[in-house]
Coordinates of C-alpha atoms and ligand atoms in Angstrom, one line a residue:
Chain A
M1 CA 6.4 -1.8 -12.2
Q2 CA 9.2 -2.1 -9.7
L3 CA 9.8 0.6 -7.1
T4 CA 13.1 1.7 -5.5
E5 CA 13.6 4.4 -2.9
R6 CA 16.5 6.5 -1.8
E7 CA 17.0 9.8 0.1
E8 CA 18.9 12.9 -0.8
G9 CA 19.0 16.1 1.3
G10 CA 15.9 15.2 3.3
V11 CA 13.9 14.4 0.2
A12 CA 12.6 10.9 -0.6
I13 CA 13.2 9.9 -4.2
L14 CA 11.0 7.2 -5.6
Q15 CA 12.0 5.5 -8.9
P16 CA 9.3 3.4 -10.5
K17 CA 10.7 1.1 -13.3
G18 CA 9.0 -0.6 -16.2
K19 CA 5.4 0.0 -17.2
I20 CA 2.7 1.4 -15.0
M21 CA -0.5 -0.1 -16.3
G22 CA -2.8 -1.0 -13.4
G23 CA -3.3 -4.2 -11.3
P24 CA -1.0 -4.1 -8.3
D25 CA 0.9 -0.9 -9.3
A26 CA -1.4 1.5 -7.6
T27 CA -1.5 -0.4 -4.3
I28 CA 2.3 -0.6 -4.2
L29 CA 2.8 3.1 -4.7
R30 CA -0.1 4.1 -2.4
E31 CA 1.3 2.0 0.5
K32 CA 4.8 3.5 -0.1
I33 CA 3.3 7.1 0.0
H34 CA 1.5 6.2 3.3
D35 CA 4.7 4.8 4.8
L36 CA 6.5 8.0 3.9
V37 CA 3.7 10.1 5.5
S38 CA 3.9 7.9 8.6
D39 CA 7.7 8.4 8.7
K40 CA 7.2 12.2 8.2
K41 CA 9.1 12.1 4.9
L42 CA 6.8 14.5 3.3
R43 CA 9.0 15.9 0.5
V44 CA 8.9 13.4 -2.4
V45 CA 10.3 13.3 -5.9
I46 CA 9.2 10.8 -8.4
D47 CA 12.0 10.0 -10.9
L48 CA 10.2 8.9 -14.1
S49 CA 13.4 8.2 -16.1
K50 CA 13.0 4.4 -15.9
V51 CA 9.3 4.2 -16.8
D52 CA 8.7 2.7 -20.3
W53 CA 5.1 4.0 -20.4
M54 CA 2.1 4.6 -18.2
N55 CA -1.6 4.6 -18.9
S56 CA -4.3 6.6 -16.9
N57 CA -3.6 4.3 -14.0
G58 CA -0.1 5.8 -13.7
L59 CA -1.5 9.3 -13.9
G60 CA -4.0 8.5 -11.2
I61 CA -1.2 7.2 -8.9
L62 CA 0.8 10.4 -9.4
I63 CA -2.2 12.5 -8.6
S64 CA -3.2 10.6 -5.5
G65 CA 0.4 10.6 -4.3
M66 CA 0.5 14.4 -4.7
T67 CA -2.9 15.1 -3.1
T68 CA -2.1 12.7 -0.1
L69 CA 1.2 14.4 0.5
R70 CA -0.3 17.9 0.2
D71 CA -3.1 16.9 2.6
N72 CA -0.3 16.1 5.0
Q73 CA 1.6 19.3 4.5
G74 CA 4.1 17.7 2.1
D75 CA 4.5 17.8 -1.7
L76 CA 5.3 15.6 -4.7
K77 CA 7.3 16.7 -7.7
L78 CA 8.3 15.0 -10.9
A79 CA 11.7 14.6 -12.4
N80 CA 12.9 13.2 -15.8
V81 CA 9.5 13.2 -17.4
T82 CA 10.0 11.2 -20.7
D83 CA 8.5 12.5 -24.0
K84 CA 5.8 9.9 -23.9
I85 CA 4.7 10.8 -20.4
Q86 CA 5.0 14.5 -21.2
S87 CA 2.6 14.1 -24.1
L88 CA 0.1 12.3 -21.8
L89 CA 0.4 15.1 -19.2
T90 CA -0.2 17.6 -22.0
I91 CA -3.3 16.2 -23.5
T92 CA -4.8 15.5 -20.1
K93 CA -3.9 19.1 -18.9
L94 CA -2.2 17.5 -15.9
I95 CA 0.9 19.5 -16.9
T96 CA -0.8 22.4 -15.2
V97 CA -1.1 20.4 -12.0
F98 CA 2.4 18.9 -11.5
E99 CA 5.7 20.6 -10.8
A100 CA 8.2 18.9 -13.1
Y101 CA 12.0 19.2 -13.3
D102 CA 14.6 18.1 -15.8
S103 CA 16.7 16.3 -13.2
V104 CA 16.3 14.7 -9.8
E105 CA 18.8 17.3 -8.5
E106 CA 16.7 20.2 -9.6
A107 CA 13.6 18.7 -8.2
V108 CA 15.3 18.0 -4.8
S109 CA 16.7 21.5 -4.6
S110 CA 13.3 23.0 -5.5
F111 CA 12.2 21.9 -2.0
G112 CA 14.6 24.4 -0.5
A113 CA 16.7 23.9 2.6
R114 CA 16.1 20.8 4.7
A115 CA 13.2 21.4 7.2
Chain B
M1 CA 1.6 -2.1 -51.9
S2 CA 1.5 -5.7 -50.9
Q3 CA -1.5 -6.5 -48.6
A4 CA -0.4 -8.5 -45.6
P5 CA -2.6 -11.5 -44.9
R6 CA -5.1 -11.0 -42.2
D7 CA -3.9 -12.2 -38.8
S8 CA -6.3 -12.6 -35.9
R9 CA -5.4 -13.6 -32.3
R10 CA -7.6 -14.0 -29.2
L11 CA -6.9 -14.1 -25.5
V12 CA -9.5 -14.8 -22.8
I13 CA -8.7 -13.9 -19.2
P14 CA -10.6 -14.0 -15.9
S15 CA -11.5 -10.7 -14.4
E16 CA -8.6 -10.3 -12.0
P17 CA -6.8 -6.9 -11.9
A18 CA -3.4 -8.6 -11.8
R19 CA -4.2 -10.2 -15.3
I20 CA -3.5 -6.8 -16.9
A21 CA 0.2 -7.7 -17.4
Q22 CA -0.7 -10.9 -19.2
A23 CA -3.0 -9.0 -21.5
D24 CA -0.3 -6.5 -22.2
E25 CA 2.3 -9.1 -23.0
F26 CA -0.1 -10.9 -25.4
I27 CA -0.9 -7.6 -27.2
E28 CA 2.7 -6.3 -27.4
K29 CA 4.0 -9.7 -28.7
A30 CA 1.5 -9.6 -31.6
L31 CA 2.4 -5.9 -32.4
R32 CA 6.1 -6.7 -32.4
E33 CA 5.7 -9.7 -34.7
H34 CA 4.1 -7.3 -37.2
D35 CA 7.2 -5.0 -36.8
L36 CA 5.3 -2.0 -35.5
P37 CA 7.7 0.6 -34.3
D38 CA 8.3 1.1 -30.6
G39 CA 6.4 4.3 -30.3
L40 CA 3.3 2.8 -31.9
V41 CA 3.6 -0.3 -29.8
S42 CA 3.6 1.7 -26.6
D43 CA 0.7 3.9 -27.8
L44 CA -1.3 0.8 -28.6
A45 CA -0.4 -0.9 -25.3
I46 CA -1.4 2.2 -23.3
A47 CA -4.8 2.3 -25.1
A48 CA -5.4 -1.4 -25.0
T49 CA -4.6 -1.7 -21.3
E50 CA -7.1 1.1 -20.6
L51 CA -9.8 -0.9 -22.2
V52 CA -8.8 -4.2 -20.5
N53 CA -8.7 -2.4 -17.1
N54 CA -12.2 -1.0 -17.7
A55 CA -13.5 -4.4 -18.7
I56 CA -12.1 -6.0 -15.6
L57 CA -13.0 -3.2 -13.1
H58 CA -16.1 -1.5 -14.5
G59 CA -17.6 -4.1 -16.8
N60 CA -17.1 -7.3 -14.9
K61 CA -16.5 -5.7 -11.5
K62 CA -13.5 -8.0 -10.7
D63 CA -15.8 -11.0 -10.7
P64 CA -13.3 -13.8 -11.6
S65 CA -16.0 -16.0 -12.9
K66 CA -16.6 -13.4 -15.7
S67 CA -14.1 -13.3 -18.5
V68 CA -12.6 -10.6 -20.7
T69 CA -12.0 -11.5 -24.3
I70 CA -9.3 -9.6 -26.2
L71 CA -9.1 -9.9 -30.0
V72 CA -6.1 -8.4 -31.9
E73 CA -6.5 -8.2 -35.7
F74 CA -4.2 -6.9 -38.4
S75 CA -5.4 -6.3 -41.9
S76 CA -4.5 -3.8 -44.7
G77 CA -2.3 -1.7 -42.5
V78 CA -4.8 -1.3 -39.7
V79 CA -4.5 -3.0 -36.3
M80 CA -7.8 -3.5 -34.5
I81 CA -8.1 -4.4 -30.8
R82 CA -11.5 -5.5 -29.4
V83 CA -12.1 -5.9 -25.7
E84 CA -15.3 -7.6 -24.6
D85 CA -16.6 -8.0 -21.1
Q86 CA -19.7 -9.6 -19.6
G87 CA -20.9 -6.6 -17.6
A88 CA -23.9 -4.3 -17.7
G89 CA -22.5 -2.0 -20.4
F90 CA -22.5 1.8 -20.1
D91 CA -23.2 5.0 -22.0
P92 CA -19.9 6.5 -23.2
S93 CA -21.5 9.9 -23.8
A94 CA -22.3 10.1 -20.1
V95 CA -18.6 10.0 -19.1
P96 CA -17.6 13.3 -17.5
D97 CA -15.0 15.5 -19.2
P98 CA -11.6 14.9 -17.6
L99 CA -10.4 18.3 -18.7
A100 CA -13.0 20.2 -16.7
Q101 CA -11.3 22.2 -14.0
E102 CA -13.2 20.4 -11.2
N103 CA -12.0 17.0 -12.5
L104 CA -8.4 17.8 -13.0
L105 CA -7.3 16.4 -9.6
R106 CA -9.5 13.3 -9.7
E107 CA -7.6 10.1 -9.7
V108 CA -9.7 8.4 -12.3
G109 CA -11.8 9.2 -15.4
R110 CA -9.1 9.8 -18.1
G111 CA -8.9 6.3 -19.7
I112 CA -11.4 6.7 -22.6
F113 CA -10.2 10.2 -23.3
I114 CA -6.6 9.0 -23.6
V115 CA -7.6 6.1 -25.9
R116 CA -9.4 8.6 -28.2
S117 CA -6.4 10.9 -28.3
L118 CA -3.9 8.1 -29.2
M119 CA -5.9 6.0 -31.6
D120 CA -7.6 6.7 -35.0
D121 CA -10.9 5.3 -34.0
L122 CA -12.8 4.1 -31.0
T123 CA -16.3 2.4 -31.1
F124 CA -18.6 0.9 -28.4
E125 CA -21.0 -1.9 -29.0
R126 CA -23.4 -3.7 -26.8
V127 CA -22.9 -7.4 -27.1
P128 CA -26.1 -9.4 -27.7
G129 CA -26.9 -11.1 -24.4
G130 CA -25.2 -8.5 -22.3
G131 CA -21.7 -7.1 -22.0
M132 CA -19.8 -4.4 -23.8
A133 CA -17.3 -4.6 -26.6
V134 CA -15.0 -1.6 -27.1
V135 CA -13.0 -1.5 -30.3
L136 CA -10.0 0.6 -31.2
R137 CA -8.2 1.0 -34.5
K138 CA -4.9 2.4 -35.5
S139 CA -3.2 2.4 -38.9
Y140 CA 0.4 1.5 -39.3
D141 CA 3.0 1.0 -42.1
P142 CA 2.8 -2.7 -42.9
A143 CA 6.3 -4.2 -43.6
Chain C
M1 CA -11.1 -5.0 12.3
Q2 CA -13.6 -6.4 9.8
L3 CA -15.2 -4.3 7.2
T4 CA -18.6 -4.7 5.5
E5 CA -20.2 -2.5 2.8
R6 CA -23.7 -1.8 1.7
E7 CA -25.4 0.9 -0.4
E8 CA -28.4 3.0 0.4
G9 CA -29.8 5.8 -1.8
G10 CA -26.6 6.1 -3.8
V11 CA -24.5 6.3 -0.7
A12 CA -21.9 3.7 0.3
I13 CA -22.1 2.7 3.9
L14 CA -18.9 1.1 5.4
Q15 CA -19.2 -0.6 8.7
P16 CA -15.9 -1.5 10.5
K17 CA -16.3 -4.0 13.3
G18 CA -14.0 -4.7 16.3
K19 CA -11.0 -2.7 17.3
I20 CA -9.1 -0.3 14.9
M21 CA -5.6 -0.4 16.3
G22 CA -3.1 -0.5 13.4
G23 CA -1.4 -3.2 11.4
P24 CA -3.5 -4.2 8.4
D25 CA -6.5 -2.1 9.4
A26 CA -5.3 1.1 7.5
T27 CA -4.5 -0.8 4.3
I28 CA -7.9 -2.5 4.3
L29 CA -9.8 0.7 4.6
R30 CA -7.5 2.6 2.2
E31 CA -8.0 0.0 -0.5
K32 CA -11.7 0.1 0.0
I33 CA -11.9 3.8 -0.3
H34 CA -9.8 3.7 -3.5
D35 CA -12.2 1.0 -4.9
L36 CA -15.1 3.3 -4.2
V37 CA -13.3 6.2 -5.9
S38 CA -12.7 4.0 -9.0
D39 CA -16.3 3.0 -9.0
K40 CA -17.4 6.6 -8.6
K41 CA -19.1 5.9 -5.4
L42 CA -18.0 9.2 -3.9
R43 CA -20.6 9.6 -1.1
V44 CA -19.5 7.5 1.9
V45 CA -20.8 7.1 5.4
I46 CA -18.7 5.3 8.1
D47 CA -21.0 3.6 10.6
L48 CA -19.0 3.4 13.8
S49 CA -21.6 1.5 15.9
K50 CA -19.7 -1.8 15.9
V51 CA -16.3 -0.4 16.7
D52 CA -15.2 -1.4 20.2
W53 CA -12.4 1.2 20.3
M54 CA -9.9 2.9 18.0
N55 CA -6.5 4.5 18.6
S56 CA -4.8 7.2 16.6
N57 CA -4.5 4.8 13.7
G58 CA -8.3 4.7 13.4
L59 CA -8.5 8.5 13.5
G60 CA -5.8 8.6 10.7
I61 CA -7.9 6.2 8.6
L62 CA -11.0 8.3 9.0
I63 CA -9.0 11.5 8.0
S64 CA -7.3 9.9 5.0
G65 CA -10.6 8.5 3.8
M66 CA -12.2 11.9 4.1
T67 CA -9.4 13.8 2.4
T68 CA -9.1 11.2 -0.4
L69 CA -12.9 11.4 -1.1
R70 CA -12.9 15.2 -1.0
D71 CA -9.9 15.3 -3.4
N72 CA -12.1 13.3 -5.7
Q73 CA -15.2 15.5 -5.4
G74 CA -16.8 13.2 -2.8
D75 CA -17.2 13.3 0.9
L76 CA -17.1 11.0 4.0
K77 CA -19.4 11.4 7.0
L78 CA -19.6 9.6 10.3
A79 CA -22.6 7.9 11.9
N80 CA -23.2 6.4 15.3
V81 CA -20.1 7.8 16.9
T82 CA -19.8 5.9 20.3
D83 CA -19.0 7.8 23.5
K84 CA -15.4 6.5 23.5
I85 CA -14.7 7.7 20.0
Q86 CA -16.5 10.9 20.6
S87 CA -14.2 11.7 23.5
L88 CA -11.1 10.9 21.3
L89 CA -12.5 13.2 18.6
T90 CA -13.1 15.9 21.2
I91 CA -9.6 15.9 22.8
T92 CA -7.9 15.8 19.3
K93 CA -10.2 18.6 18.0
L94 CA -11.2 16.3 15.1
I95 CA -14.8 16.9 16.1
T96 CA -14.4 20.2 14.2
V97 CA -13.2 18.4 11.1
F98 CA -15.8 15.6 10.7
E99 CA -19.5 15.8 9.9
A100 CA -21.2 13.3 12.3
Y101 CA -24.8 12.1 12.6
D102 CA -26.7 10.1 15.2
S103 CA -27.9 7.5 12.6
V104 CA -26.9 6.1 9.3
E105 CA -30.2 7.4 7.9
E106 CA -29.5 11.0 8.9
A107 CA -25.9 10.7 7.5
V108 CA -27.2 9.3 4.2
S109 CA -29.9 11.9 3.8
S110 CA -27.4 14.7 4.6
F111 CA -26.0 14.0 1.2
G112 CA -29.2 15.3 -0.4
A113 CA -30.9 13.8 -3.5
R114 CA -29.0 11.1 -5.4
A115 CA -26.6 12.6 -7.9
Chain D
M1 CA -7.2 -1.7 51.9
S2 CA -5.4 -5.0 51.0
Q3 CA -2.4 -4.6 48.8
A4 CA -2.5 -6.9 45.8
P5 CA 0.7 -8.8 45.3
R6 CA 2.9 -7.4 42.5
D7 CA 2.2 -9.1 39.2
S8 CA 4.6 -8.7 36.3
R9 CA 4.2 -10.1 32.8
R10 CA 6.4 -9.8 29.7
L11 CA 5.8 -10.3 26.0
V12 CA 8.5 -10.0 23.3
I13 CA 7.4 -9.6 19.7
P14 CA 9.3 -9.1 16.4
S15 CA 8.7 -5.7 14.7
E16 CA 6.0 -6.7 12.3
P17 CA 3.0 -4.3 12.1
A18 CA 0.6 -7.2 12.1
R19 CA 1.8 -8.2 15.6
I20 CA -0.1 -5.3 17.2
A21 CA -3.2 -7.6 17.7
Q22 CA -1.1 -10.1 19.6
A23 CA 0.3 -7.4 21.9
D24 CA -3.3 -6.0 22.5
E25 CA -4.5 -9.5 23.4
F26 CA -1.7 -10.0 25.8
I27 CA -2.3 -6.7 27.5
E28 CA -6.1 -6.9 27.7
K29 CA -5.9 -10.4 29.1
A30 CA -3.7 -9.2 32.0
L31 CA -6.0 -6.2 32.6
R32 CA -9.1 -8.4 32.7
E33 CA -7.5 -10.9 35.1
H34 CA -7.1 -7.9 37.5
D35 CA -10.8 -7.1 37.1
L36 CA -10.3 -3.7 35.6
P37 CA -13.6 -2.3 34.4
D38 CA -14.3 -2.3 30.6
G39 CA -13.8 1.5 30.2
L40 CA -10.4 1.4 31.8
V41 CA -9.3 -1.7 29.8
S42 CA -10.1 0.0 26.5
D43 CA -8.4 3.3 27.6
L44 CA -5.3 1.2 28.5
A45 CA -5.5 -0.8 25.3
I46 CA -5.8 2.4 23.2
A47 CA -2.7 3.9 25.0
A48 CA -0.6 0.7 25.0
T49 CA -1.2 0.0 21.3
E50 CA -0.1 3.5 20.5
L51 CA 3.2 2.8 22.2
V52 CA 3.6 -0.6 20.5
N53 CA 2.8 0.8 17.1
N54 CA 5.4 3.5 17.6
A55 CA 8.0 1.0 18.8
I56 CA 7.4 -1.2 15.7
L57 CA 7.2 1.6 13.1
H58 CA 9.3 4.5 14.3
G59 CA 11.6 2.8 16.7
N60 CA 12.5 -0.5 15.0
K61 CA 11.3 0.7 11.5
K62 CA 9.6 -2.6 10.9
D63 CA 12.9 -4.5 11.0
P64 CA 11.6 -8.0 12.0
S65 CA 15.1 -8.9 13.4
K66 CA 14.5 -6.2 16.1
S67 CA 12.1 -6.9 18.9
V68 CA 9.7 -5.0 21.0
T69 CA 9.4 -5.9 24.7
I70 CA 6.2 -5.2 26.5
L71 CA 6.1 -5.3 30.3
V72 CA 2.8 -5.1 32.2
E73 CA 3.0 -4.6 36.0
F74 CA 0.4 -4.2 38.6
S75 CA 1.2 -3.0 42.1
S76 CA -0.6 -0.9 44.7
G77 CA -3.5 -0.1 42.5
V78 CA -1.4 1.2 39.7
V79 CA -0.9 -0.5 36.3
M80 CA 2.3 0.2 34.5
I81 CA 3.0 -0.7 30.9
R82 CA 6.5 -0.3 29.5
V83 CA 7.2 -0.7 25.8
E84 CA 10.9 -1.0 24.8
D85 CA 12.3 -0.9 21.3
Q86 CA 15.8 -1.3 19.7
G87 CA 15.7 1.9 17.7
A88 CA 17.5 5.2 17.7
G89 CA 15.3 6.9 20.2
F90 CA 13.7 10.3 19.8
D91 CA 13.1 13.6 21.6
P92 CA 9.5 13.7 22.7
S93 CA 9.6 17.5 23.2
A94 CA 10.2 17.9 19.4
V95 CA 6.9 16.2 18.5
P96 CA 4.6 18.8 16.7
D97 CA 1.4 19.8 18.4
P98 CA -1.4 17.8 16.8
L99 CA -4.0 20.4 17.8
A100 CA -2.3 23.2 15.7
Q101 CA -4.7 24.2 12.9
E102 CA -2.2 23.2 10.2
N103 CA -1.9 19.7 11.6
L104 CA -5.6 18.9 12.1
L105 CA -6.0 17.1 8.8
R106 CA -2.7 15.2 9.0
E107 CA -3.2 11.4 9.2
V108 CA -0.6 10.9 11.9
G109 CA 1.0 12.6 14.9
R110 CA -1.7 12.1 17.6
G111 CA -0.5 9.0 19.3
I112 CA 1.6 10.4 22.2
F113 CA -0.9 13.2 22.7
I114 CA -3.7 10.6 23.1
V115 CA -1.7 8.5 25.6
R116 CA -1.0 11.6 27.7
S117 CA -4.7 12.5 27.7
L118 CA -5.9 9.1 28.7
M119 CA -3.2 8.0 31.2
D120 CA -2.0 9.5 34.6
D121 CA 1.6 9.5 33.6
L122 CA 3.9 9.0 30.6
T123 CA 7.7 8.9 30.7
F124 CA 10.4 8.3 28.2
E125 CA 13.8 6.7 28.9
R126 CA 16.8 6.0 26.7
V127 CA 17.8 2.4 27.2
P128 CA 21.5 1.9 27.8
G129 CA 23.0 0.5 24.6
G130 CA 20.3 2.1 22.4
G131 CA 16.6 2.0 22.0
M132 CA 13.8 3.8 23.7
A133 CA 11.5 2.7 26.6
V134 CA 8.2 4.4 27.0
V135 CA 6.3 3.9 30.2
L136 CA 2.7 4.7 31.0
R137 CA 0.9 4.5 34.3
K138 CA -2.7 4.5 35.3
S139 CA -4.3 4.0 38.7
Y140 CA -7.3 1.7 39.3
D141 CA -9.4 0.4 42.1
P142 CA -7.8 -3.0 43.0
A143 CA -10.4 -5.7 43.8
Ligands
ADP1 N1 -16.3 -1.8 -20.0 C1 -17.0 -0.9 -19.2 N2 -18.2 -1.3 -18.6 C2 -18.9 -0.5 -17.8 N3 -18.5 0.8 -17.6 C3 -17.4 1.3 -18.2 C4 -16.6 0.4 -19.0 N4 -15.6 1.2 -19.5 C5 -15.7 2.4 -19.0 N5 -16.8 2.5 -18.2 C6 -17.4 3.7 -17.5 O1 -16.8 4.8 -18.0 C7 -16.1 5.6 -17.0 C8 -14.9 6.3 -17.5 O2 -13.9 5.3 -17.9 P1 -12.4 5.8 -18.2 O3 -12.5 7.1 -19.0 O4 -11.6 4.7 -18.7 O5 -11.9 6.3 -16.7 P2 -11.7 5.4 -15.4 O6 -11.7 3.9 -15.8 O7 -10.5 5.9 -14.8 O8 -12.9 5.7 -14.5 C9 -15.8 4.5 -15.9 O9 -15.7 5.2 -14.7 C10 -17.0 3.7 -16.0 O10 -18.1 4.2 -15.3
ADP2 N1 9.6 4.5 19.9 C1 9.9 5.6 19.1 N2 11.1 5.6 18.5 C2 11.4 6.7 17.7 N3 10.6 7.7 17.4 C3 9.4 7.7 18.0 C4 8.9 6.7 18.8 N4 7.7 6.9 19.3 C5 7.3 8.1 18.7 N5 8.3 8.6 17.9 C6 8.3 9.8 17.1 O1 7.3 10.7 17.6 C7 6.4 11.0 16.6 C8 5.0 11.2 17.1 O2 4.5 10.0 17.6 P1 2.9 9.9 17.8 O3 2.5 11.0 18.6 O4 2.7 8.5 18.4 O5 2.3 10.0 16.3 P2 2.5 9.1 15.0 O6 3.0 7.7 15.5 O7 1.1 9.0 14.5 O8 3.4 9.8 14.1 C9 6.6 10.0 15.5 O9 6.2 10.4 14.3 C10 8.1 9.6 15.7 O10 8.8 10.6 14.9

């Protein structure tokens, strides 16, 4: 997994790329989330369009990112959930836990006006 | 229907979390050589990496002197992947239900559930002399 | 900061040693907490007896450890809070957030019978 | 009362988070050479490392090509520590109250509050040409 970051309208957009399968992946994303918390960038969108596939490790990363941000008065939302990931979210019932949008733009604007 | 000849491949890795990518590459290469379609390759890669992660983390507890053995076998339109560790083993029936409301926000505990959902069959064996072997099977359309 | 770990009655006891001032300290403790979560060791005591002092970084580490464990159905409690740390917890009102005990034994037994 | 001669020391570090330990060592060494008691040394080390962390993380945003300058001065029973970065500066009055109920469980946001609590005085200056200088003062009993 590679991770790139950009900002749009006061929202941080993280784009993981490749496969999320374990090993160093969780550490990379966890440290990034904690950097964002320290920088008070508490509104985060994960753009999943470039993720080939993920296993339960990837799901765990998304959950811990979301709970960490919520614990710090922020939130994490998903954008561009691929069919493969959608079906994992469905069978694990995580679909009920995440807010997901069809595009980064929609996810960003769901946060409302810049704080 | 022509029966493809049996193909059996083995990889042994030390129990380091970063080795998961090597295991995935080995498995995906074998699957692609048997012309499995993309969707099936990724389902099998998802399931197999779950088992390898478990063997490294829970079985061998990241002890790099302990190894994980991965066996991939193709025969009669069924791919079998067997992941063996040198750990203490475990009771799969004691794993908590990841769909229970109180577990939904937990970071971990969905691996075996996902493997069961994606594969046709999942079995657990204690290896004589210690360790656990977990075996998944999935049918495919042989070329 | 150095970190050692032991187990007692189904409870993980982490003992940081030295000063907790930032830099790599937070990463070390965060990765340890995540290893514990992955190993389903969800009852954790932090023994502060060997900590010379900590700044707000140390407080942040304790909070994120506690919230991560609680998000995963576990908990984190403090033992042997030194006078210096006690006064930091008091002025920051974090004293109302943490459960603290005078000894590791009391903190461990506060978790009740082994799950 | 004899007035100790003014002692002024400077350390410049690149903006890498791991440099915090070096900054702490530099500061504590100066404080101990002036025979400050243990309790005061640790209060000053706590406060000073807050400012250095802020300069590295928030001011210079971990850009290792930007530096943090730490000045420690003793005169007339007052120790002054000045931490200067090359960042964009900030408005200290806009920092949220860490004691507000909704902020209690946040991981960050207590640094400046703690420095104010432990020290006698804390001032913020914009450095001409950009950057922020944060200055703390604490009185002590000169030997
Ligand atoms: N190879 C193994 N050796 C020992 N224990 C295992 C093994 N595989 C799985 N387990 C146990 O089963 C539990 C559930 O595994 P899993 O469903 O993959 O979720 P996770 O790995 O995220 O905890 C693990 O927490 C562990 O206790
Ligand atoms: N040197 C600095 N340059 C720019 N911004 C700063 C600086 N120091 C502090 N800040 C701002 O003030 C906020 C509060 O700082 P502080 O109270 O030390 O808490 P924390 O560093 O944990 O966020 C920081 O989040 C940052 O926005």
